[in-house]
Coordinates of C-alpha atoms and ligand atoms in Angstrom, one line a residue:
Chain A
X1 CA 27.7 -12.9 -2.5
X2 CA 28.6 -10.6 0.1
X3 CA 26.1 -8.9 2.8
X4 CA 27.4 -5.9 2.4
X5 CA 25.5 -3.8 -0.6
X6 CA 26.0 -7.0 -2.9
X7 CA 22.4 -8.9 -2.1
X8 CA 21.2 -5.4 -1.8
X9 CA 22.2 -4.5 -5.2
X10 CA 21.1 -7.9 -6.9
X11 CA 17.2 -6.4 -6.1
X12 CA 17.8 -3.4 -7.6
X13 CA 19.0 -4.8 -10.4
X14 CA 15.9 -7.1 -10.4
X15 CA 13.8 -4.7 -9.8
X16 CA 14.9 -2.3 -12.5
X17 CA 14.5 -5.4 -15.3
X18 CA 10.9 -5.3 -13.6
X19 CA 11.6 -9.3 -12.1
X20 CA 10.4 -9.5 -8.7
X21 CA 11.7 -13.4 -7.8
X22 CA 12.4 -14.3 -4.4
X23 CA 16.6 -14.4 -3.6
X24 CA 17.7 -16.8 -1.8
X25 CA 22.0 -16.9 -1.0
X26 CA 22.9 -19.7 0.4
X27 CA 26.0 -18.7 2.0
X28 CA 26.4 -15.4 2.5
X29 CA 29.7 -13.4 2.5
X30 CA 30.5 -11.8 5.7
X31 CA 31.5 -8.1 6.5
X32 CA 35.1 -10.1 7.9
X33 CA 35.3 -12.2 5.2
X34 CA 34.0 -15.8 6.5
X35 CA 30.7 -17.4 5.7
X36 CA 27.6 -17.9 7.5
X37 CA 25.8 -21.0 7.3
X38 CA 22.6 -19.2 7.5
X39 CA 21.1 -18.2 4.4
X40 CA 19.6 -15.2 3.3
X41 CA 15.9 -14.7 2.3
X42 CA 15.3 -11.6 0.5
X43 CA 12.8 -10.4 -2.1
X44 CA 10.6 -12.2 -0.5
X45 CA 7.5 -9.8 -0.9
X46 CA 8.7 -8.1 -3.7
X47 CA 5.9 -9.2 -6.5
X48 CA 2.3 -8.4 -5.8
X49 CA 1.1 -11.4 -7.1
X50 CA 3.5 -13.4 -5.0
X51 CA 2.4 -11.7 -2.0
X52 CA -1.1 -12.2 -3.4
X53 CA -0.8 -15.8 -3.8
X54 CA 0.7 -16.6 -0.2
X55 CA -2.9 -14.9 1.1
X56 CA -4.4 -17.6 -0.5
X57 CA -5.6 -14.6 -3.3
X58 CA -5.0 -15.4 -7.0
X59 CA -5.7 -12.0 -7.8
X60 CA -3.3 -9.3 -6.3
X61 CA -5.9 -6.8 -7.5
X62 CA -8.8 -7.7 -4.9
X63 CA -6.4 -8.2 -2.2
X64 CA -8.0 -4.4 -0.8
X65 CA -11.0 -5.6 0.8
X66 CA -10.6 -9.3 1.6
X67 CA -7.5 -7.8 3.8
X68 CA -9.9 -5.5 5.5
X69 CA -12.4 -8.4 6.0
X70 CA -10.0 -11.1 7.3
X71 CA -7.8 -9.1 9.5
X72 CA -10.9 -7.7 11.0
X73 CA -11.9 -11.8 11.8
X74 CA -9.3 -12.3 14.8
X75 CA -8.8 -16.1 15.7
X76 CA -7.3 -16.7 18.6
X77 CA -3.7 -18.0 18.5
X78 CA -2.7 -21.5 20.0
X79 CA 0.1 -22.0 22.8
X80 CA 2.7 -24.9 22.6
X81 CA 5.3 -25.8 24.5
X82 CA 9.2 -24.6 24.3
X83 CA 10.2 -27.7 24.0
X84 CA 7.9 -28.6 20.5
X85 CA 8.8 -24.9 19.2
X86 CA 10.5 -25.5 16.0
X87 CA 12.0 -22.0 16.8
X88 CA 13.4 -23.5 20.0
X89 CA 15.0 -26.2 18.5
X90 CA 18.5 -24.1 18.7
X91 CA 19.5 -22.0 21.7
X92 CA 22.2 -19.3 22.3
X93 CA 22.4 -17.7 26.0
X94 CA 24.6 -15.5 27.6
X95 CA 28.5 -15.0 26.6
X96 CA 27.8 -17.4 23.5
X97 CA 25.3 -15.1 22.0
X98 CA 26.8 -13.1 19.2
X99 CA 24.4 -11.1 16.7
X100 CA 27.7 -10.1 14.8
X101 CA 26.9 -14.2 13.3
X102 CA 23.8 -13.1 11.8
X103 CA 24.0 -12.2 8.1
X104 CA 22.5 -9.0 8.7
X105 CA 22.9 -7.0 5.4
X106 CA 24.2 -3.7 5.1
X107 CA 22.2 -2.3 2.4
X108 CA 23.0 1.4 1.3
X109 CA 25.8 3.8 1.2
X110 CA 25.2 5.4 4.4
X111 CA 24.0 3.2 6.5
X112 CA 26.5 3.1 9.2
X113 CA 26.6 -1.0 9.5
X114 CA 24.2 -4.0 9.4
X115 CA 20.7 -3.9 9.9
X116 CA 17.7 -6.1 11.5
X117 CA 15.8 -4.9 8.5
X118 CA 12.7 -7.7 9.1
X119 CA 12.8 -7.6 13.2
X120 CA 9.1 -8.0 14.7
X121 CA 9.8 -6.3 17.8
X122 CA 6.9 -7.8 20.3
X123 CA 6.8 -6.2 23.9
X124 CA 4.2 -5.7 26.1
X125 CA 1.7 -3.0 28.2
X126 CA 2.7 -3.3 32.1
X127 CA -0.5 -2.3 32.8
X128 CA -2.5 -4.7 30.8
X129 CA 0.1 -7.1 29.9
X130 CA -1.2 -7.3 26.2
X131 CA 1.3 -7.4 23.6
X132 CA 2.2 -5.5 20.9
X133 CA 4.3 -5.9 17.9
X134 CA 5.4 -4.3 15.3
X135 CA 8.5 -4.2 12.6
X136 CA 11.1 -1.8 13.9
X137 CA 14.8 -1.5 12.7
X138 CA 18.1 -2.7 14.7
X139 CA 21.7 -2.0 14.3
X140 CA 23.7 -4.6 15.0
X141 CA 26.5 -2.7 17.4
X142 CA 28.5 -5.8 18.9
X143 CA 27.7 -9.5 19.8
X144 CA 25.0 -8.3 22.0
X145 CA 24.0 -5.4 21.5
X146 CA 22.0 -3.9 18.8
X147 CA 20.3 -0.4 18.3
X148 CA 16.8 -0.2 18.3
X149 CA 14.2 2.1 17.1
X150 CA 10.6 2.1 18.1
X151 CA 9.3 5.3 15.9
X152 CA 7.9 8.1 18.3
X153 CA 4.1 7.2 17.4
X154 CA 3.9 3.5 18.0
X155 CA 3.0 1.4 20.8
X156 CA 5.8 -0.7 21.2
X157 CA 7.3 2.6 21.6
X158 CA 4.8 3.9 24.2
X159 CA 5.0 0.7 26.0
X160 CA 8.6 1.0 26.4
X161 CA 8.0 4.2 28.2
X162 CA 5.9 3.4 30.2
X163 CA 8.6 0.8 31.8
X164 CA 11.1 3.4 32.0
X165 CA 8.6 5.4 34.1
X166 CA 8.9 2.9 36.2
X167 CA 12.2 2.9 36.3
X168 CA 12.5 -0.8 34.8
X169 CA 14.2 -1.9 31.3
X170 CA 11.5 -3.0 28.9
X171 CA 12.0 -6.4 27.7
X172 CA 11.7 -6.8 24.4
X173 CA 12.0 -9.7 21.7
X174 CA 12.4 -9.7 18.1
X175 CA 11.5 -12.5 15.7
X176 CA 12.8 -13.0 12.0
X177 CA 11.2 -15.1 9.4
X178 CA 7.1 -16.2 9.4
X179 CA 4.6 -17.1 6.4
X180 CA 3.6 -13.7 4.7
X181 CA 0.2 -13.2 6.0
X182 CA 2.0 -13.2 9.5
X183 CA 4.2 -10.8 8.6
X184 CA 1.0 -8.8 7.2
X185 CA -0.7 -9.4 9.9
X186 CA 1.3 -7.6 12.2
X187 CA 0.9 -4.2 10.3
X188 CA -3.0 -4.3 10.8
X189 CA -4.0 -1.5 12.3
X190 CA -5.1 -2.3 15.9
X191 CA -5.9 -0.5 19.1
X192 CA -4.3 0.7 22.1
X193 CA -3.7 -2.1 23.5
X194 CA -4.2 -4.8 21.6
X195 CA -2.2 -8.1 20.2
X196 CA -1.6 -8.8 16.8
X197 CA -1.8 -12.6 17.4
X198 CA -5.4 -12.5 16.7
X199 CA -5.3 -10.6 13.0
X200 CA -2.1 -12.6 12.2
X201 CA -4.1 -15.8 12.4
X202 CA -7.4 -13.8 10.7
X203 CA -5.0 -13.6 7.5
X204 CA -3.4 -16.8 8.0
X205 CA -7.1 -18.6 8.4
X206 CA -5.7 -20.6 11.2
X207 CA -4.8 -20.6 14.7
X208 CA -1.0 -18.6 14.7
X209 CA 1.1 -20.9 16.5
X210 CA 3.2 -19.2 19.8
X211 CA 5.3 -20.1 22.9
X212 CA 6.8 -18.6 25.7
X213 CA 10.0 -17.0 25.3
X214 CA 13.2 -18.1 27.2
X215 CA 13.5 -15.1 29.0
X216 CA 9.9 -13.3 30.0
X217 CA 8.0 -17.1 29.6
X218 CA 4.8 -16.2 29.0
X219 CA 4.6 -12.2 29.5
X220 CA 6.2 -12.2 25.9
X221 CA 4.9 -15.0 23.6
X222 CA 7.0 -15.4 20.2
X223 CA 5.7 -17.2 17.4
X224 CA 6.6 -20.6 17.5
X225 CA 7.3 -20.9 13.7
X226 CA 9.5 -18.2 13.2
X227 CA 12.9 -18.5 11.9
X228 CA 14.9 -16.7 14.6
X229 CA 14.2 -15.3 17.7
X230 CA 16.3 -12.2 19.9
X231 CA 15.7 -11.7 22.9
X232 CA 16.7 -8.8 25.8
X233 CA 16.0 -5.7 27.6
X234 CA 16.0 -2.4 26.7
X235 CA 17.8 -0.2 29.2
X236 CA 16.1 1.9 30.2
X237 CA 17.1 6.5 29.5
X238 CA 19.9 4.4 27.7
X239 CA 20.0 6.5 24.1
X240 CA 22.7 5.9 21.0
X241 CA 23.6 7.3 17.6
X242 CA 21.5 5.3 15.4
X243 CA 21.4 5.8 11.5
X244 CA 21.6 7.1 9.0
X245 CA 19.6 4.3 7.4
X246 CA 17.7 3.8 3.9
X247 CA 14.3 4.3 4.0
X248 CA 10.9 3.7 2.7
X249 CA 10.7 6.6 0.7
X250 CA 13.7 6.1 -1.8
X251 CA 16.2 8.5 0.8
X252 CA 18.4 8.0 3.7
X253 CA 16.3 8.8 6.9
X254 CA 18.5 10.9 9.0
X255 CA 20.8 9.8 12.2
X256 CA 18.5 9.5 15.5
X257 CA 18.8 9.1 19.4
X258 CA 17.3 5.4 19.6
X259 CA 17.2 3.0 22.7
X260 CA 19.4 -0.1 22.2
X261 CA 19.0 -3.6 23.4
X262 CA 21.0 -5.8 25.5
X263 CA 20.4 -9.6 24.3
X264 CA 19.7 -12.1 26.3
X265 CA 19.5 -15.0 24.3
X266 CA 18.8 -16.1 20.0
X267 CA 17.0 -19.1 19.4
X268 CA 16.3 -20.5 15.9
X269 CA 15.1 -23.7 13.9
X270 CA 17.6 -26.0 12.8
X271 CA 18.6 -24.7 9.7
X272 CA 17.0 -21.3 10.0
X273 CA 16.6 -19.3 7.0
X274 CA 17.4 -15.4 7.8
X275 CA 14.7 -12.7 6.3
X276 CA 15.9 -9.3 5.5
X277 CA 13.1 -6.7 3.5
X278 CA 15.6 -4.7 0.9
X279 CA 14.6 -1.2 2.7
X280 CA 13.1 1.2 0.0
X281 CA 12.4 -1.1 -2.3
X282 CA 9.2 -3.5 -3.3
X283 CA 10.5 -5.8 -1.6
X284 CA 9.3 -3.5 1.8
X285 CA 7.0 -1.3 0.0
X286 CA 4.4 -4.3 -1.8
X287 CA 3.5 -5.9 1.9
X288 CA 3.5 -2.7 3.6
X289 CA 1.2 -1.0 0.8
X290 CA -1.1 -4.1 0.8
X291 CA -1.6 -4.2 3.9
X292 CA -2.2 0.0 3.6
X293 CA -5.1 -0.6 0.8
X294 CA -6.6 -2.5 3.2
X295 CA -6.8 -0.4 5.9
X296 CA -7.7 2.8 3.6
X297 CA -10.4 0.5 1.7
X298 CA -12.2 0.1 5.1
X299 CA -12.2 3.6 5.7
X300 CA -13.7 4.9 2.8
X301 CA -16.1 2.3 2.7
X302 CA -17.6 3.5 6.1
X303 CA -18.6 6.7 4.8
X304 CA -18.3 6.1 0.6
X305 CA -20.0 3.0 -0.2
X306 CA -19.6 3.1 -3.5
X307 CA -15.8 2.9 -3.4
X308 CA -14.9 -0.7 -5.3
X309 CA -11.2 -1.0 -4.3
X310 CA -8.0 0.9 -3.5
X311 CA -4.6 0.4 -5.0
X312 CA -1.4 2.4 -2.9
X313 CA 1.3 1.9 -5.6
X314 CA 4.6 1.5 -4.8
X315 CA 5.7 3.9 -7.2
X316 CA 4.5 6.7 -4.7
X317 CA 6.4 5.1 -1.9
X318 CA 3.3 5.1 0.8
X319 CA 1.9 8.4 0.0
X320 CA -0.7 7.9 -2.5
X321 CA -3.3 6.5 -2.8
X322 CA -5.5 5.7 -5.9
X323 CA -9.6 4.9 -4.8
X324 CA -12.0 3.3 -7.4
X325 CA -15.6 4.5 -7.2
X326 CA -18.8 2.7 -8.8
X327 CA -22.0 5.1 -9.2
X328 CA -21.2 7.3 -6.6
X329 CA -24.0 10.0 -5.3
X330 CA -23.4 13.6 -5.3
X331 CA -20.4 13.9 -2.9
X332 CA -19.6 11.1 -2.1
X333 CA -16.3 11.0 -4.1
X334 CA -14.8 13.8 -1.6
X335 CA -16.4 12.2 1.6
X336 CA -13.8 8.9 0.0
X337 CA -11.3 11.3 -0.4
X338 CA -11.6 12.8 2.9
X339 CA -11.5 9.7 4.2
X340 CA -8.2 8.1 2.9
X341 CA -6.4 11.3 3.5
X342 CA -7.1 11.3 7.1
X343 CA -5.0 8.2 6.9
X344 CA -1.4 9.2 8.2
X345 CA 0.6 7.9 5.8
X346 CA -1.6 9.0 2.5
X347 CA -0.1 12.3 1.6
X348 CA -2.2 12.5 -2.1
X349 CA -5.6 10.5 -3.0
X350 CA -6.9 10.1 -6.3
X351 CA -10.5 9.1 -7.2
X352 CA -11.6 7.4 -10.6
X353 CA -14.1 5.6 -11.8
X354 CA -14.6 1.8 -12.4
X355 CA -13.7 2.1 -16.7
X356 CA -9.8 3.5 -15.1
X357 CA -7.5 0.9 -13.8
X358 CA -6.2 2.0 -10.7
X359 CA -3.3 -0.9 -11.3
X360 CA -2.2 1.3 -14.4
X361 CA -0.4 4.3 -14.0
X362 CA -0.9 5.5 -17.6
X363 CA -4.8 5.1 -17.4
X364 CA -4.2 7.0 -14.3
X365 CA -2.5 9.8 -15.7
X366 CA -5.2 9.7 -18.5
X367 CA -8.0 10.2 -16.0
X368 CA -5.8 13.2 -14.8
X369 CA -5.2 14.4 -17.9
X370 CA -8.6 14.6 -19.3
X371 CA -10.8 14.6 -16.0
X372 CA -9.8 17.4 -14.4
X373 CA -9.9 20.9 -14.1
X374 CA -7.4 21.6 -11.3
X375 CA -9.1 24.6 -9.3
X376 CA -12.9 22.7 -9.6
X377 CA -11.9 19.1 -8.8
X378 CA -8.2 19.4 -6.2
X379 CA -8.5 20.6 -2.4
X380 CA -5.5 20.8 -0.4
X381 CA -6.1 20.2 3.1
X382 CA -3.1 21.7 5.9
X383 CA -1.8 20.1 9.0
X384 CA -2.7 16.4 8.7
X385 CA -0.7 13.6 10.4
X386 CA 1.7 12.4 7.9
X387 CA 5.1 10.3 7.4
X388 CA 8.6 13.1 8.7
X389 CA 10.5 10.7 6.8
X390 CA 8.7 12.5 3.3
X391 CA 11.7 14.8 2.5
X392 CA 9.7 17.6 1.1
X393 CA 8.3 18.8 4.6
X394 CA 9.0 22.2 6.0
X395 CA 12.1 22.1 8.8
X396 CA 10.2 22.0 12.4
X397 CA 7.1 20.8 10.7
X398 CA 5.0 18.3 12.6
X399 CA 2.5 17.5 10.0
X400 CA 1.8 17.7 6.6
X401 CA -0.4 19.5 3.3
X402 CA -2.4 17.1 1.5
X403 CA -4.2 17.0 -1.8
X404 CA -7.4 15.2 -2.9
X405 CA -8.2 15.0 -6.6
X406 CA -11.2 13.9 -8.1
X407 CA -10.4 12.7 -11.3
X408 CA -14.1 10.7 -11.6
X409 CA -16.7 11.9 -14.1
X410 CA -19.1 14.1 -13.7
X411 CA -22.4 12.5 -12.5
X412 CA -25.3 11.3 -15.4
X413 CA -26.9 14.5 -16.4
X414 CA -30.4 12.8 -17.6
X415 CA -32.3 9.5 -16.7
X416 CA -31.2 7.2 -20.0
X417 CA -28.9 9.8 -21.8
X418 CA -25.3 8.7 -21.9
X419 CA -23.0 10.8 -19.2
X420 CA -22.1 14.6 -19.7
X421 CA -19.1 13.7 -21.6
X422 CA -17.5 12.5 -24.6
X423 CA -16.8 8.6 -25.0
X424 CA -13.1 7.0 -24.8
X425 CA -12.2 6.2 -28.0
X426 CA -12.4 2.4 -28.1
X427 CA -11.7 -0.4 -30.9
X428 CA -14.7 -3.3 -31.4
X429 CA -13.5 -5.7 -28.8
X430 CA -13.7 -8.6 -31.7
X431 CA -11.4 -6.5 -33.8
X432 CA -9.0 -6.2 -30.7
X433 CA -9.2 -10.1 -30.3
X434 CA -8.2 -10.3 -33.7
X435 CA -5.2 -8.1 -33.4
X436 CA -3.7 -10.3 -30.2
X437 CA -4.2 -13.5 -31.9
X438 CA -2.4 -11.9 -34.9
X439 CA 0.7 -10.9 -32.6
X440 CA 0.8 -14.0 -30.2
X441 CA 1.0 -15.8 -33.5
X442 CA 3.8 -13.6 -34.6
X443 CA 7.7 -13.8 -34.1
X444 CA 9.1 -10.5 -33.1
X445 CA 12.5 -11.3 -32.0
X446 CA 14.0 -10.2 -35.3
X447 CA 12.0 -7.2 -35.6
X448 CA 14.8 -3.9 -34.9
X449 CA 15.0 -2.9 -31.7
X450 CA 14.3 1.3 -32.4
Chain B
X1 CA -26.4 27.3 -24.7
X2 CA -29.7 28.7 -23.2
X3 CA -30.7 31.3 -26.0
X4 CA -30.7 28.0 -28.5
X5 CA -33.0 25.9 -25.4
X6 CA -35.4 29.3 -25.5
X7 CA -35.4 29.8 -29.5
X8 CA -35.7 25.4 -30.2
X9 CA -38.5 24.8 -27.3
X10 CA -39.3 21.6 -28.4
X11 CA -40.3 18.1 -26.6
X12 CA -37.4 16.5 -27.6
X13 CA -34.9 18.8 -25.8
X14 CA -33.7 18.2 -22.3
X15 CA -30.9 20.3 -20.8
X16 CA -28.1 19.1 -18.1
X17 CA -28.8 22.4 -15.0
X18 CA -25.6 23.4 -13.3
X19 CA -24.5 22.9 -10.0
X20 CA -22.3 24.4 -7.1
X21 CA -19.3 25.3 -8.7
X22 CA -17.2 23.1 -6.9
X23 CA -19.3 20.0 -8.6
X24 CA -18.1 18.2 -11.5
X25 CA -20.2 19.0 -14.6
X26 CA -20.0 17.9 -17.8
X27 CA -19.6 19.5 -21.4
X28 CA -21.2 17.6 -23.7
X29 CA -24.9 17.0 -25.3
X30 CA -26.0 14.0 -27.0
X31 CA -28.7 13.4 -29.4
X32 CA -30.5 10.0 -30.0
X33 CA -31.4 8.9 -33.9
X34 CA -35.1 8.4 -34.5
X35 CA -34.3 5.3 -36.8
X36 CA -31.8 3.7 -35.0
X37 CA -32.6 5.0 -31.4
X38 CA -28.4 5.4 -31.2
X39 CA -27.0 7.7 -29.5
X40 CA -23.8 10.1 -30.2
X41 CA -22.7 13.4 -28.8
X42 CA -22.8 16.8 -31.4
X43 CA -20.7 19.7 -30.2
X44 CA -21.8 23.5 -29.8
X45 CA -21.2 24.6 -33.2
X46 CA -23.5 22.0 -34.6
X47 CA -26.1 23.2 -32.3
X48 CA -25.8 26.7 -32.9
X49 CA -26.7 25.6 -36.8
X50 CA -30.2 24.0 -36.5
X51 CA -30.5 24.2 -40.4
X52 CA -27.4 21.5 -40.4
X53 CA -28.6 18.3 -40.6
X54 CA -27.3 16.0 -38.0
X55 CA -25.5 12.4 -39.1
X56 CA -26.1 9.1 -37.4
X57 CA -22.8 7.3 -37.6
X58 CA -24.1 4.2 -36.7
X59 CA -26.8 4.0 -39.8
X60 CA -26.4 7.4 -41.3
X61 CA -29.8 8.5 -41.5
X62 CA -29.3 12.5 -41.4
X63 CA -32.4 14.5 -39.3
X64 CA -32.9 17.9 -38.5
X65 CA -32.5 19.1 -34.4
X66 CA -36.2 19.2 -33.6
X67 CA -36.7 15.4 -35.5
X68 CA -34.2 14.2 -33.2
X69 CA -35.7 11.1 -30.7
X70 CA -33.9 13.2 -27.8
X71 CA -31.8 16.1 -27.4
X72 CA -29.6 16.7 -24.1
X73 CA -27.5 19.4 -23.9
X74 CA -24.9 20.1 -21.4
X75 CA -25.0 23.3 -19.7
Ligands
LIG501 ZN1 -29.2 5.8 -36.6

């Protein structure tokens, strides 16, 4: 199976059937027609439950708040020595590194070669020397050099700047390949600056393991259990054509001016397994939107305690976002809503009660269906941060128009009396027991298919 | 709904007020059975007609509007 659109095309496939297994090839094909003998890992987080699971959760559904609570529980991560780093075991320096080995998968139509698509670029504040990383895309250009492109916003990006001012290159290294919660753990949202080591371990509930890396030593740690490591400077006022490339939001993201890196060295495990996230797909969007509910849990909950849980589906890419309320009091469904669409990404926020399940887009669109009146319970609210990738914003537009919707109930109208509204419909949950024993017990594989 | 809460005036009748019109209200009133103390929700029209005699679904004892346990209309 080749790297080029084939593995890519496999999870669409998968994902289409609604399967979301973990793919694992073997031996990939290359672009020039020879096989690596690294595999590829893809699909990896591609299944909720999956995702769930490796979290130590067994329900992806209350994954919301125990992210919020663990990632916010830092532990400290533990130093060991290059030469007992598993990810050490293998190294490439100089004239003998060639990225071009990599199976790096060229995934869609337009993207202009093969992309780093799960690279955890890690570099650090001059001033401070705290690191910072964060997963950030690289073309693979020639053996050693790759684009790289550290959006606008974020601080491995700022941190690169702030070398250049110096007139330095910004050394920079990328890791492939961790246990889920690490890879989770680098997308909590942290301060300015301020490692991820700390909330990778929180998820992981153990020390993460690091070491210095070949090149910086111990200015730039790299986890010690990671698959592959890249390492090498980023030169500095150097900018490239980079892109287009596939992104999150279902469309190619459009060519860029990005910095590119000059590697210094690869290490890897013996018999390192190479990680790619299919760009776009749930694959990307389930850890990334996890990780999101999180985050957008613990900010309502400041001001909204009665918010129960938040679910960011995948089906709206990263811009909405779906809130659960219990027993709110009077307001406090809008103060939630206020609060998760001050969130950057969240472009739309939906608030139900506890009888919806925010899990279920049809008992969503039944709460909007017969909860709303648009002009009483919708606000739009102009010139919030937001995601430029969303194709729908205005040319030259630097942020975006949100809407909040409250799609809850109105509140009891009288100390014992049922709520101000009719009653769902509903079947005598013994009868409805009846009626799944009656079908599990039932063959329906002959039954027509109309 | 408020000319049938002035003309009824009785104990048993409780209405939902209004708010800010920009807060969710409901639409619906609900009576409770004297016999059964059940409750289910009776639309306008069946308001508007006192001399109707309302149904309890869950043991069918029919009662007029004022020998209702509670009345709580909505609006
Ligand atoms: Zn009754």
């Amino acid at each position: 199976m080749s790297v080029s659109h084939q593995i890519t095309a496999l999870q669409y496939a998968l994902e289409k059937a609604g399967r979301h297994p973990i793919v694992v090839v073997d031996e990939p094909l290359m672009a020039d027609g020879t096989t690596s003998d690294i595999p590829v890992v893809t699909n990896l987080t591609a299944s909720r439950a999956v995702v769930a699971r490796s979290l130590g959760i067994n329900d992806h559904q209350t994954a919301a708040p125990i992210y919020a609570q663990r990632t916010g529980t830092q532990i400290t991560p533990e130093t060991i020595s290059n030469d007992t780093a598993p990810v050490q075991e293998i190294v490439i320096e100089g004239d003998d590194v060639d990225l071009t080995r990599l199976p790096a998968l060229t995934q869609h139509v337009t993207d202009p070669g093969p992309y780093l698509t799960a690279a955890h670029a890690t570099t650090y504040d001059p001033d401070t020397k705290t690191d910072n990383t964060a997963i950030q895309r690289c073309w693979i250009k020639s053996k050693r050099r790759m684009s790289y492109f550290p959006y606008p916003s974020s601080h491995n990006n700022r941190n690169m700047r702030k070398f250049w001012a110096r007139g330095e290159d910004c050394p920079v290294v990328f890791w492939i390949g961790h246990h889920p919660a690490v890879l989770m753990g680098t997308q909590a949202k942290l301060n300015y600056p301020e490692s991820h080591w700390g909330a990778c371990g929180g998820l992981l509930g153990e020390p993460l393991r690091v070491t210095p890396s070949r090149t910086f030593g111990d200015l730039i740690m790299v986890p010690a259990d990671a698959e592959i490591v890249i390492e090498g400077y980023v030169p500095r006022d150097v900018l490239e054509a980079d892109g287009p490339f596939g992104e999150y939001t279902g469309y190619s993201g459009p060519q860029v001016a990005a910095p590119v890196v000059n590697v210094t060295s690869i290490t890897m495990r013996k018999g390192a397994l190479y990680h790619d996230y299919g760009s776009g797909l749930t694959d990307m969007l389930v850890p990334d939107n996890m990780t999101m509910e999180g985050k957008v849990y613990g900010l309502c909950k400041q001001v909204a305690p009665s918010v129960t849980n938040v679910h960011v589906p995948a089906q709206g890419r990263r811009f909405h976002g779906y809130i659960q309320v219990e027993n709110p009091g009077p307001g406090e469904v809008r103060d939630a809503l206020m609060a998760a669409l001050s969130y950057r990404r969240l472009k739309m926020a939906i608030a139900v009660d506890k009888d919806i399940d925010i899990f279920d887009d049809s008992e969503m669109m039944f709460a909007l269906a017969t909860r709303v009146q648009w002009s009483r319970d919708s606000f739009t609210v102009d010139g919030l941060s937001g995601s430029l990738l969303d194709p729908s914003t205005p040319a030259g537009s630097k942020t975006l128009s949100k809407i909040g919707i409250d799609a809850s109930l109105p509140l009891p109208g009288r100390p014992g009396a049922p709520p101000p509204v009719p009653p769902r419909s509903i079947v005598p949950q013994d009868a409805m027991d009846n009626a799944a024993k009656i079908l599990s017990g039932t063959d329906m594989s002959g039954w027509p298919t109309l | 709904m408020a000319d049938i809460m002035s003309a009824a005036n009785t104990n048993n009748r409780e209405t939902v007020r209004l708010g800010a019109p920009w807060e969710k209200t409901g639409n619906t009133s609900w009576t409770q059975c004297p016999e059964c103390d059940d409750w289910f929700h009776i639309g306008p029209g069946l308001l508007d007609r006192p001399e109707v005699a309302m149904h309890c679904p869950s043991c069918h004892h029919e009662f007029n509007q004022t020998d209702a346990k509670r009345l709580v209309t909505s609006g």
